[in-house]
Short mmCIF file of the C-alpha atoms (twelve columns), coordinates in Angstrom:
data_MODEL
# 
_entry.id   MODEL 
# 
loop_
_atom_site.group_PDB 
_atom_site.id 
_atom_site.type_symbol 
_atom_site.label_atom_id 
_atom_site.label_alt_id 
_atom_site.label_comp_id 
_atom_site.label_asym_id 
_atom_site.label_seq_id 
_atom_site.Cartn_x 
_atom_site.Cartn_y 
_atom_site.Cartn_z 
_atom_site.pdbx_PDB_model_num 
ATOM 1   C CA . MET A 1   43.682  3.988   10.292 1 
ATOM 2   C CA . ASN A 2   41.659  3.859   13.434 1 
ATOM 3   C CA . ASN A 3   38.881  6.898   13.712 1 
ATOM 4   C CA . ASP A 4   37.731  5.406   17.107 1 
ATOM 5   C CA . ARG A 5   37.183  8.254   20.218 1 
ATOM 6   C CA . SER A 6   36.844  7.228   23.498 1 
ATOM 7   C CA . GLU A 7   33.698  9.338   24.377 1 
ATOM 8   C CA . THR A 8   32.315  9.125   21.292 1 
ATOM 9   C CA . ILE A 9   31.584  4.667   21.622 1 
ATOM 10  C CA . PRO A 10  29.276  4.932   24.427 1 
ATOM 11  C CA . GLN A 11  27.165  7.571   21.240 1 
ATOM 12  C CA . ILE A 12  27.674  5.323   19.033 1 
ATOM 13  C CA . ALA A 13  26.651  2.026   20.843 1 
ATOM 14  C CA . ALA A 14  23.322  3.958   21.515 1 
ATOM 15  C CA . LEU A 15  22.711  5.185   18.453 1 
ATOM 16  C CA . TYR A 16  23.217  1.473   17.128 1 
ATOM 17  C CA . SER A 17  20.823  0.171   19.325 1 
ATOM 18  C CA . ARG A 18  18.729  1.999   19.099 1 
ATOM 19  C CA . TYR A 19  17.878  2.037   15.148 1 
ATOM 20  C CA . SER A 20  17.996  -1.754  15.607 1 
ATOM 21  C CA . LYS A 21  14.726  -2.216  16.854 1 
ATOM 22  C CA . SER A 22  13.230  0.371   13.941 1 
ATOM 23  C CA . PHE A 23  14.326  -2.718  12.020 1 
ATOM 24  C CA . ARG A 24  14.280  -5.880  13.872 1 
ATOM 25  C CA . PHE A 25  11.718  -8.327  12.456 1 
ATOM 26  C CA . ALA A 26  10.318  -9.776  16.036 1 
ATOM 27  C CA . SER A 27  12.207  -10.984 19.708 1 
ATOM 28  C CA . ALA A 28  12.907  -13.896 21.131 1 
ATOM 29  C CA . ASN A 29  9.503   -13.171 23.032 1 
ATOM 30  C CA . ALA A 30  7.478   -12.433 20.221 1 
ATOM 31  C CA . PHE A 31  8.585   -15.812 18.165 1 
ATOM 32  C CA . VAL A 32  6.627   -17.852 21.003 1 
ATOM 33  C CA . PHE A 33  4.393   -16.149 21.178 1 
ATOM 34  C CA . THR A 34  3.488   -16.652 17.344 1 
ATOM 35  C CA . LEU A 35  4.137   -19.674 17.405 1 
ATOM 36  C CA . LEU A 36  1.429   -20.146 20.461 1 
ATOM 37  C CA . VAL A 37  -1.103  -18.084 18.147 1 
ATOM 38  C CA . VAL A 38  -0.045  -20.573 15.778 1 
ATOM 39  C CA . PHE A 39  -0.448  -23.426 17.460 1 
ATOM 40  C CA . LEU A 40  -3.955  -22.902 18.759 1 
ATOM 41  C CA . LEU A 41  -4.774  -21.828 15.074 1 
ATOM 42  C CA . TYR A 42  -3.879  -24.926 13.457 1 
ATOM 43  C CA . THR A 43  -6.031  -27.171 16.837 1 
ATOM 44  C CA . GLY A 44  -8.581  -25.495 16.472 1 
ATOM 45  C CA . TRP A 45  -8.297  -25.980 12.365 1 
ATOM 46  C CA . ILE A 46  -8.207  -29.783 12.121 1 
ATOM 47  C CA . ASN A 47  -10.812 -30.405 15.281 1 
ATOM 48  C CA . ARG A 48  -13.252 -28.340 14.064 1 
ATOM 49  C CA . ALA A 49  -15.967 -30.942 12.385 1 
ATOM 50  C CA . GLU A 50  -14.881 -33.153 15.544 1 
ATOM 51  C CA . LYS A 51  -17.141 -30.561 17.281 1 
ATOM 52  C CA . ILE A 52  -14.727 -31.301 20.753 1 
ATOM 53  C CA . TRP A 53  -15.802 -27.473 21.655 1 
ATOM 54  C CA . THR A 54  -18.917 -26.301 20.503 1 
ATOM 55  C CA . PRO A 55  -19.594 -22.153 20.119 1 
ATOM 56  C CA . GLU A 56  -23.232 -22.317 22.876 1 
ATOM 57  C CA . HIS A 57  -22.245 -25.105 25.236 1 
ATOM 58  C CA . GLY A 58  -18.989 -25.530 27.634 1 
ATOM 59  C CA . LEU A 59  -15.911 -25.125 26.038 1 
ATOM 60  C CA . GLY A 60  -16.939 -23.038 23.246 1 
ATOM 61  C CA . TYR A 61  -18.801 -21.240 25.219 1 
ATOM 62  C CA . TYR A 62  -16.317 -19.783 27.443 1 
ATOM 63  C CA . LEU A 63  -14.032 -18.937 25.017 1 
ATOM 64  C CA . GLY A 64  -15.856 -16.783 23.234 1 
ATOM 65  C CA . ILE A 65  -16.384 -14.977 27.106 1 
ATOM 66  C CA . VAL A 66  -12.921 -14.694 27.224 1 
ATOM 67  C CA . GLY A 67  -12.525 -13.140 23.864 1 
ATOM 68  C CA . GLY A 68  -14.723 -11.098 23.942 1 
ATOM 69  C CA . THR A 69  -14.363 -9.376  27.256 1 
ATOM 70  C CA . LEU A 70  -9.895  -8.834  26.110 1 
ATOM 71  C CA . MET A 71  -11.632 -7.711  23.041 1 
ATOM 72  C CA . LEU A 72  -13.315 -4.922  25.902 1 
ATOM 73  C CA . LEU A 73  -10.166 -4.620  27.692 1 
ATOM 74  C CA . LEU A 74  -8.154  -3.204  24.063 1 
ATOM 75  C CA . LEU A 75  -10.077 0.160   25.596 1 
ATOM 76  C CA . LEU A 76  -7.970  0.429   28.473 1 
ATOM 77  C CA . TYR A 77  -5.098  1.837   27.041 1 
ATOM 78  C CA . PRO A 78  -6.009  4.263   25.041 1 
ATOM 79  C CA . LEU A 79  -8.177  5.560   28.232 1 
ATOM 80  C CA . ARG A 80  -4.341  5.583   30.368 1 
ATOM 81  C CA . LYS A 81  -3.214  7.974   28.099 1 
ATOM 82  C CA . ARG A 82  -6.378  9.491   28.749 1 
ATOM 83  C CA . ILE A 83  -7.737  9.749   31.891 1 
ATOM 84  C CA . LYS A 84  -5.879  12.294  34.250 1 
ATOM 85  C CA . TRP A 85  -6.458  9.738   37.109 1 
ATOM 86  C CA . MET A 86  -5.022  6.379   36.015 1 
ATOM 87  C CA . ASN A 87  -1.561  7.602   34.758 1 
ATOM 88  C CA . ASN A 88  -0.116  5.889   37.786 1 
ATOM 89  C CA . TRP A 89  -1.685  2.877   36.782 1 
ATOM 90  C CA . LEU A 90  2.324   1.760   35.629 1 
ATOM 91  C CA . PRO A 91  3.654   3.060   32.992 1 
ATOM 92  C CA . VAL A 92  1.949   3.143   29.209 1 
ATOM 93  C CA . ARG A 93  4.274   1.177   28.065 1 
ATOM 94  C CA . TYR A 94  2.973   -1.657  29.353 1 
ATOM 95  C CA . TRP A 95  -0.727  -1.109  29.141 1 
ATOM 96  C CA . PHE A 96  0.230   -0.714  25.137 1 
ATOM 97  C CA . GLN A 97  1.900   -3.921  25.734 1 
ATOM 98  C CA . THR A 98  -1.176  -5.045  26.913 1 
ATOM 99  C CA . HIS A 99  -3.049  -4.035  24.108 1 
ATOM 100 C CA . MET A 100 -1.005  -5.745  21.493 1 
ATOM 101 C CA . ILE A 101 -1.887  -9.112  23.180 1 
ATOM 102 C CA . PHE A 102 -4.596  -9.522  23.940 1 
ATOM 103 C CA . GLY A 103 -5.186  -7.545  20.500 1 
ATOM 104 C CA . VAL A 104 -4.083  -10.906 19.175 1 
ATOM 105 C CA . LEU A 105 -5.810  -13.259 21.416 1 
ATOM 106 C CA . GLY A 106 -8.657  -12.028 21.777 1 
ATOM 107 C CA . PRO A 107 -9.267  -12.711 17.725 1 
ATOM 108 C CA . VAL A 108 -7.511  -15.815 17.653 1 
ATOM 109 C CA . LEU A 109 -10.298 -16.637 21.290 1 
ATOM 110 C CA . ILE A 110 -13.109 -15.645 19.046 1 
ATOM 111 C CA . LEU A 111 -12.347 -17.810 15.830 1 
ATOM 112 C CA . LEU A 112 -12.061 -21.212 17.992 1 
ATOM 113 C CA . HIS A 113 -14.879 -20.650 19.321 1 
ATOM 114 C CA . SER A 114 -17.337 -20.264 16.547 1 
ATOM 115 C CA . SER A 115 -15.379 -23.370 15.309 1 
ATOM 116 C CA . TYR A 116 -14.155 -21.675 12.492 1 
ATOM 117 C CA . ASN A 117 -18.027 -22.145 11.488 1 
ATOM 118 C CA . LEU A 118 -19.361 -18.778 10.258 1 
ATOM 119 C CA . GLY A 119 -22.965 -19.605 12.090 1 
ATOM 120 C CA . SER A 120 -26.249 -17.045 12.531 1 
ATOM 121 C CA . LEU A 121 -25.940 -13.839 10.525 1 
ATOM 122 C CA . ASN A 122 -25.147 -11.621 13.406 1 
ATOM 123 C CA . GLY A 123 -22.900 -14.069 14.659 1 
ATOM 124 C CA . GLN A 124 -21.260 -13.736 11.104 1 
ATOM 125 C CA . VAL A 125 -21.403 -9.640  11.265 1 
ATOM 126 C CA . ALA A 126 -19.997 -9.770  14.128 1 
ATOM 127 C CA . LEU A 127 -17.383 -12.209 13.020 1 
ATOM 128 C CA . PHE A 128 -16.600 -10.403 10.323 1 
ATOM 129 C CA . SER A 129 -16.687 -6.283  12.249 1 
ATOM 130 C CA . MET A 130 -14.045 -8.515  15.093 1 
ATOM 131 C CA . LEU A 131 -11.735 -9.248  12.071 1 
ATOM 132 C CA . THR A 132 -11.322 -5.995  10.513 1 
ATOM 133 C CA . VAL A 133 -10.924 -4.504  14.024 1 
ATOM 134 C CA . ALA A 134 -8.158  -7.233  14.043 1 
ATOM 135 C CA . ILE A 135 -6.482  -6.668  10.073 1 
ATOM 136 C CA . SER A 136 -6.652  -2.732  10.799 1 
ATOM 137 C CA . GLY A 137 -4.690  -2.801  14.421 1 
ATOM 138 C CA . LEU A 138 -2.199  -4.758  13.205 1 
ATOM 139 C CA . PHE A 139 -1.877  -2.393  9.894  1 
ATOM 140 C CA . GLY A 140 -1.719  0.349   13.348 1 
ATOM 141 C CA . ARG A 141 0.906   -1.602  14.614 1 
ATOM 142 C CA . TYR A 142 3.080   -1.684  11.324 1 
ATOM 143 C CA . ILE A 143 3.345   2.714   10.472 1 
ATOM 144 C CA . TYR A 144 3.724   2.258   14.678 1 
ATOM 145 C CA . VAL A 145 7.081   0.640   14.282 1 
ATOM 146 C CA . LYS A 146 7.575   3.153   11.763 1 
ATOM 147 C CA . ILE A 147 6.955   6.504   13.639 1 
ATOM 148 C CA . HIS A 148 8.944   4.845   17.133 1 
ATOM 149 C CA . TYR A 149 11.797  3.415   17.894 1 
ATOM 150 C CA . GLY A 150 10.743  -0.307  17.344 1 
ATOM 151 C CA . LEU A 151 7.355   -1.323  19.192 1 
ATOM 152 C CA . TYR A 152 7.784   -0.453  22.811 1 
ATOM 153 C CA . GLY A 153 10.552  2.320   22.419 1 
ATOM 154 C CA . SER A 154 10.591  5.921   23.257 1 
ATOM 155 C CA . LYS A 155 8.414   8.123   19.499 1 
ATOM 156 C CA . ALA A 156 10.574  9.766   17.356 1 
ATOM 157 C CA . ALA A 157 10.764  13.215  16.290 1 
ATOM 158 C CA . PHE A 158 12.502  15.012  13.042 1 
ATOM 159 C CA . GLU A 159 15.160  16.835  14.828 1 
ATOM 160 C CA . GLU A 160 16.691  13.715  16.633 1 
ATOM 161 C CA . ILE A 161 17.528  12.528  13.388 1 
ATOM 162 C CA . ARG A 162 18.865  15.384  11.831 1 
ATOM 163 C CA . THR A 163 21.049  14.918  14.983 1 
ATOM 164 C CA . ASP A 164 21.999  11.862  14.725 1 
ATOM 165 C CA . SER A 165 22.801  11.677  11.341 1 
ATOM 166 C CA . GLU A 166 24.580  15.050  11.267 1 
ATOM 167 C CA . PHE A 167 26.986  12.760  14.150 1 
ATOM 168 C CA . LEU A 168 27.446  9.848   11.624 1 
ATOM 169 C CA . ASN A 169 28.713  12.469  8.918  1 
ATOM 170 C CA . ILE A 170 30.958  13.764  11.761 1 
ATOM 171 C CA . ASN A 171 32.273  10.279  12.783 1 
ATOM 172 C CA . MET A 172 32.486  8.875   8.783  1 
ATOM 173 C CA . GLY A 173 36.135  11.067  8.115  1 
ATOM 174 C CA . MET A 174 37.559  7.934   7.336  1 
ATOM 175 C CA . LEU A 175 35.448  5.963   4.868  1 
ATOM 176 C CA . PHE A 176 35.017  9.946   3.163  1 
ATOM 177 C CA . SER A 177 38.854  9.712   2.970  1 
ATOM 178 C CA . LEU A 178 39.250  7.082   0.971  1 
ATOM 179 C CA . VAL A 179 35.631  7.805   -0.601 1 
ATOM 180 C CA . PRO A 180 35.305  11.584  -1.180 1 
ATOM 181 C CA . GLU A 181 33.144  11.675  -3.429 1 
ATOM 182 C CA . ALA A 182 30.693  9.409   -0.618 1 
ATOM 183 C CA . LYS A 183 30.617  12.748  1.537  1 
ATOM 184 C CA . THR A 184 28.563  14.072  -1.075 1 
ATOM 185 C CA . GLN A 185 26.215  12.004  -2.406 1 
ATOM 186 C CA . LEU A 186 25.605  10.937  1.176  1 
ATOM 187 C CA . ALA A 187 24.391  15.042  1.072  1 
ATOM 188 C CA . ASN A 188 22.240  14.823  -1.379 1 
ATOM 189 C CA . TYR A 189 20.006  11.862  -1.268 1 
ATOM 190 C CA . GLU A 190 19.613  13.383  2.489  1 
ATOM 191 C CA . GLU A 191 18.566  16.353  1.068  1 
ATOM 192 C CA . GLU A 192 16.103  14.008  -1.762 1 
ATOM 193 C CA . ILE A 193 14.604  12.423  1.308  1 
ATOM 194 C CA . LEU A 194 13.727  16.804  3.209  1 
ATOM 195 C CA . ALA A 195 12.362  17.105  -0.112 1 
ATOM 196 C CA . SER A 196 9.920   14.088  -0.299 1 
ATOM 197 C CA . VAL A 197 7.227   15.202  2.211  1 
ATOM 198 C CA . ASN A 198 4.691   13.815  1.162  1 
ATOM 199 C CA . HIS A 199 1.232   11.179  2.724  1 
ATOM 200 C CA . SER A 200 0.105   11.664  -1.012 1 
ATOM 201 C CA . VAL A 201 -0.387  7.752   -3.220 1 
ATOM 202 C CA . SER A 202 2.168   10.109  -5.394 1 
ATOM 203 C CA . GLY A 203 4.245   10.460  -2.607 1 
ATOM 204 C CA . TYR A 204 4.070   6.799   -1.107 1 
ATOM 205 C CA . PHE A 205 6.255   6.162   -4.760 1 
ATOM 206 C CA . ARG A 206 8.537   8.740   -4.304 1 
ATOM 207 C CA . ARG A 207 9.034   7.978   -1.097 1 
ATOM 208 C CA . THR A 208 9.963   3.471   -2.113 1 
ATOM 209 C CA . ARG A 209 12.391  5.156   -5.294 1 
ATOM 210 C CA . ILE A 210 14.173  6.773   -3.480 1 
ATOM 211 C CA . ARG A 211 13.953  3.716   -0.365 1 
ATOM 212 C CA . LEU A 212 15.690  1.423   -3.726 1 
ATOM 213 C CA . LYS A 213 17.800  4.403   -4.748 1 
ATOM 214 C CA . GLY A 214 19.487  4.591   -1.137 1 
ATOM 215 C CA . ASN A 215 19.885  0.679   -1.534 1 
ATOM 216 C CA . ARG A 216 22.059  1.495   -4.340 1 
ATOM 217 C CA . LEU A 217 23.735  4.384   -3.507 1 
ATOM 218 C CA . TYR A 218 24.899  2.593   -0.014 1 
ATOM 219 C CA . LYS A 219 25.886  -0.706  -1.027 1 
ATOM 220 C CA . GLN A 220 28.117  1.018   -3.532 1 
ATOM 221 C CA . ILE A 221 29.875  3.204   -1.217 1 
ATOM 222 C CA . SER A 222 30.693  0.040   1.074  1 
ATOM 223 C CA . ASP A 223 31.841  -2.367  -1.995 1 
ATOM 224 C CA . GLN A 224 34.313  1.345   -2.455 1 
ATOM 225 C CA . TYR A 225 34.503  1.383   1.480  1 
ATOM 226 C CA . LYS A 226 36.353  -1.914  0.756  1 
ATOM 227 C CA . ARG A 227 38.387  -2.353  -1.892 1 
ATOM 228 C CA . ARG A 228 40.040  1.067   -1.313 1 
ATOM 229 C CA . PHE A 229 40.859  0.238   1.724  1 
ATOM 230 C CA . ARG A 230 42.341  -3.411  1.487  1 
ATOM 231 C CA . ARG A 231 45.146  -1.362  -0.646 1 
ATOM 232 C CA . VAL A 232 45.484  0.777   2.558  1 
ATOM 233 C CA . ALA A 233 45.475  -2.016  4.962  1 
ATOM 234 C CA . VAL A 234 48.010  -3.950  2.707  1 
ATOM 235 C CA . LYS A 235 50.213  -0.453  1.982  1 
ATOM 236 C CA . GLN A 236 50.286  -0.679  5.904  1 
ATOM 237 C CA . LYS A 237 50.718  -3.825  6.549  1 
ATOM 238 C CA . LEU A 238 48.345  -3.599  9.195  1 
ATOM 239 C CA . THR A 239 47.435  -6.675  11.498 1 
ATOM 240 C CA . LYS A 240 44.430  -9.424  10.367 1 
ATOM 241 C CA . ARG A 241 42.353  -8.030  14.271 1 
ATOM 242 C CA . GLU A 242 43.675  -3.750  12.983 1 
ATOM 243 C CA . TYR A 243 41.986  -4.477  9.353  1 
ATOM 244 C CA . ARG A 244 38.788  -6.505  10.518 1 
ATOM 245 C CA . HIS A 245 38.235  -3.574  13.220 1 
ATOM 246 C CA . ALA A 246 39.229  -0.275  11.047 1 
ATOM 247 C CA . LEU A 247 36.766  -2.008  8.753  1 
ATOM 248 C CA . THR A 248 34.273  -3.628  10.912 1 
ATOM 249 C CA . HIS A 249 34.060  0.346   12.804 1 
ATOM 250 C CA . ASN A 250 33.611  1.619   9.685  1 
ATOM 251 C CA . ILE A 251 31.123  -0.009  7.838  1 
ATOM 252 C CA . ARG A 252 28.857  -0.362  10.903 1 
ATOM 253 C CA . LEU A 253 29.261  3.689   10.269 1 
ATOM 254 C CA . LEU A 254 27.440  3.353   6.994  1 
ATOM 255 C CA . SER A 255 24.517  1.077   7.861  1 
ATOM 256 C CA . MET A 256 23.225  2.841   10.739 1 
ATOM 257 C CA . HIS A 257 24.131  5.954   8.548  1 
ATOM 258 C CA . LYS A 258 21.556  4.148   6.061  1 
ATOM 259 C CA . ARG A 259 19.074  3.519   8.325  1 
ATOM 260 C CA . VAL A 260 19.021  6.899   9.974  1 
ATOM 261 C CA . LEU A 261 17.914  8.468   6.682  1 
ATOM 262 C CA . LEU A 262 15.725  5.505   5.892  1 
ATOM 263 C CA . LYS A 263 13.763  7.022   9.166  1 
ATOM 264 C CA . LEU A 264 13.694  9.669   7.625  1 
ATOM 265 C CA . ASN A 265 12.639  8.641   4.634  1 
ATOM 266 C CA . ASP A 266 9.518   7.644   6.553  1 
ATOM 267 C CA . LEU A 267 8.306   9.560   9.387  1 
ATOM 268 C CA . ASN A 268 6.638   11.854  7.831  1 
ATOM 269 C CA . TYR A 269 4.756   10.163  5.607  1 
ATOM 270 C CA . TYR A 270 4.069   7.358   7.804  1 
ATOM 271 C CA . GLU A 271 2.867   9.985   11.351 1 
ATOM 272 C CA . ARG A 272 -0.048  11.143  8.380  1 
ATOM 273 C CA . LEU A 273 -0.734  7.639   7.685  1 
ATOM 274 C CA . PHE A 274 -1.049  7.343   10.932 1 
ATOM 275 C CA . SER A 275 -3.408  10.458  11.852 1 
ATOM 276 C CA . ALA A 276 -5.494  8.681   9.159  1 
ATOM 277 C CA . TRP A 277 -5.680  5.372   10.545 1 
ATOM 278 C CA . HIS A 278 -6.662  6.826   13.914 1 
ATOM 279 C CA . ILE A 279 -8.890  7.949   12.360 1 
ATOM 280 C CA . LEU A 280 -10.437 5.049   10.673 1 
ATOM 281 C CA . HIS A 281 -9.785  3.007   13.499 1 
ATOM 282 C CA . LEU A 282 -11.999 4.448   16.416 1 
ATOM 283 C CA . PRO A 283 -14.884 3.703   13.970 1 
ATOM 284 C CA . LEU A 284 -14.132 -0.091  13.264 1 
ATOM 285 C CA . PHE A 285 -13.777 -0.841  16.641 1 
ATOM 286 C CA . ILE A 286 -17.344 1.346   17.909 1 
ATOM 287 C CA . MET A 287 -18.339 -1.238  15.506 1 
ATOM 288 C CA . MET A 288 -17.269 -4.763  16.705 1 
ATOM 289 C CA . VAL A 289 -18.238 -3.713  19.832 1 
ATOM 290 C CA . ILE A 290 -21.849 -2.890  18.696 1 
ATOM 291 C CA . THR A 291 -22.377 -6.242  16.834 1 
ATOM 292 C CA . GLY A 292 -20.409 -8.194  19.966 1 
ATOM 293 C CA . LEU A 293 -23.985 -7.089  21.879 1 
ATOM 294 C CA . ILE A 294 -26.666 -7.385  19.721 1 
ATOM 295 C CA . HIS A 295 -24.678 -11.103 18.527 1 
ATOM 296 C CA . ILE A 296 -23.880 -12.177 22.712 1 
ATOM 297 C CA . TYR A 297 -28.414 -10.475 23.159 1 
ATOM 298 C CA . ALA A 298 -28.877 -12.349 20.468 1 
ATOM 299 C CA . VAL A 299 -27.900 -15.805 21.441 1 
ATOM 300 C CA . HIS A 300 -29.152 -15.248 25.197 1 
ATOM 301 C CA . VAL A 301 -32.783 -14.905 23.707 1 
ATOM 302 C CA . TYR A 302 -33.358 -16.651 21.240 1 
# 
């Protein structure tokens, strides 16, 4: 009952790795970085009334300088992508990683610089502008992952995802032989996804409904396959090892097929949303730079 083909195993493994990145919550490095950020914010919060540092002098002053510098250095990533003479300055993905790190550390250091105190009017405007850009950046990061294979993976392409779906359909022959209705159900589900390309509000709700429907459909197919394969395994007297290997392999293929179609379901919607986000994010960033410079000028002149 084993439908493995030696020539397809590397392709299946590569497919699994690529789509797993899209659904992975966080890497170990990201988890450690998050803990560090939380620790810094918590330390600043519990000591905010102790006046260990102040925005005007010493450590507090330099936290503001470093934080503001990191926010300005965020410009390096878009410049690296657009300016030809910077093409040889390390691969773009390293600049993107740095952009992500600076986009978090900059606001954290500026919050510590402020000691969670709003201060003067120009300081309040600069702080809220920075926080708006930071929140916008996190939202952009979320959308970015939806149209790429993970945070640092390549951009997903519509035809490539369709090809991956067809490849998995071919390799799920054993599952379809036991659950023949699944082939038609999955084909209809994919057609429904292809017909739902829309970036409007109604498109969002339709996409969510399709995702929920997919969760139910794949669980139903998985349960049916497990029940039927269990009976076949008993009838053919498969060993535990043979049974587990075949079961795991086919459930894994089904799980990958679900991830592929969910990626397809997300792609067009989030591509359009990402374009709209870009239009909004740039003026927010410019506003942050202007208000930050005004704040620095006011602090040093007055």
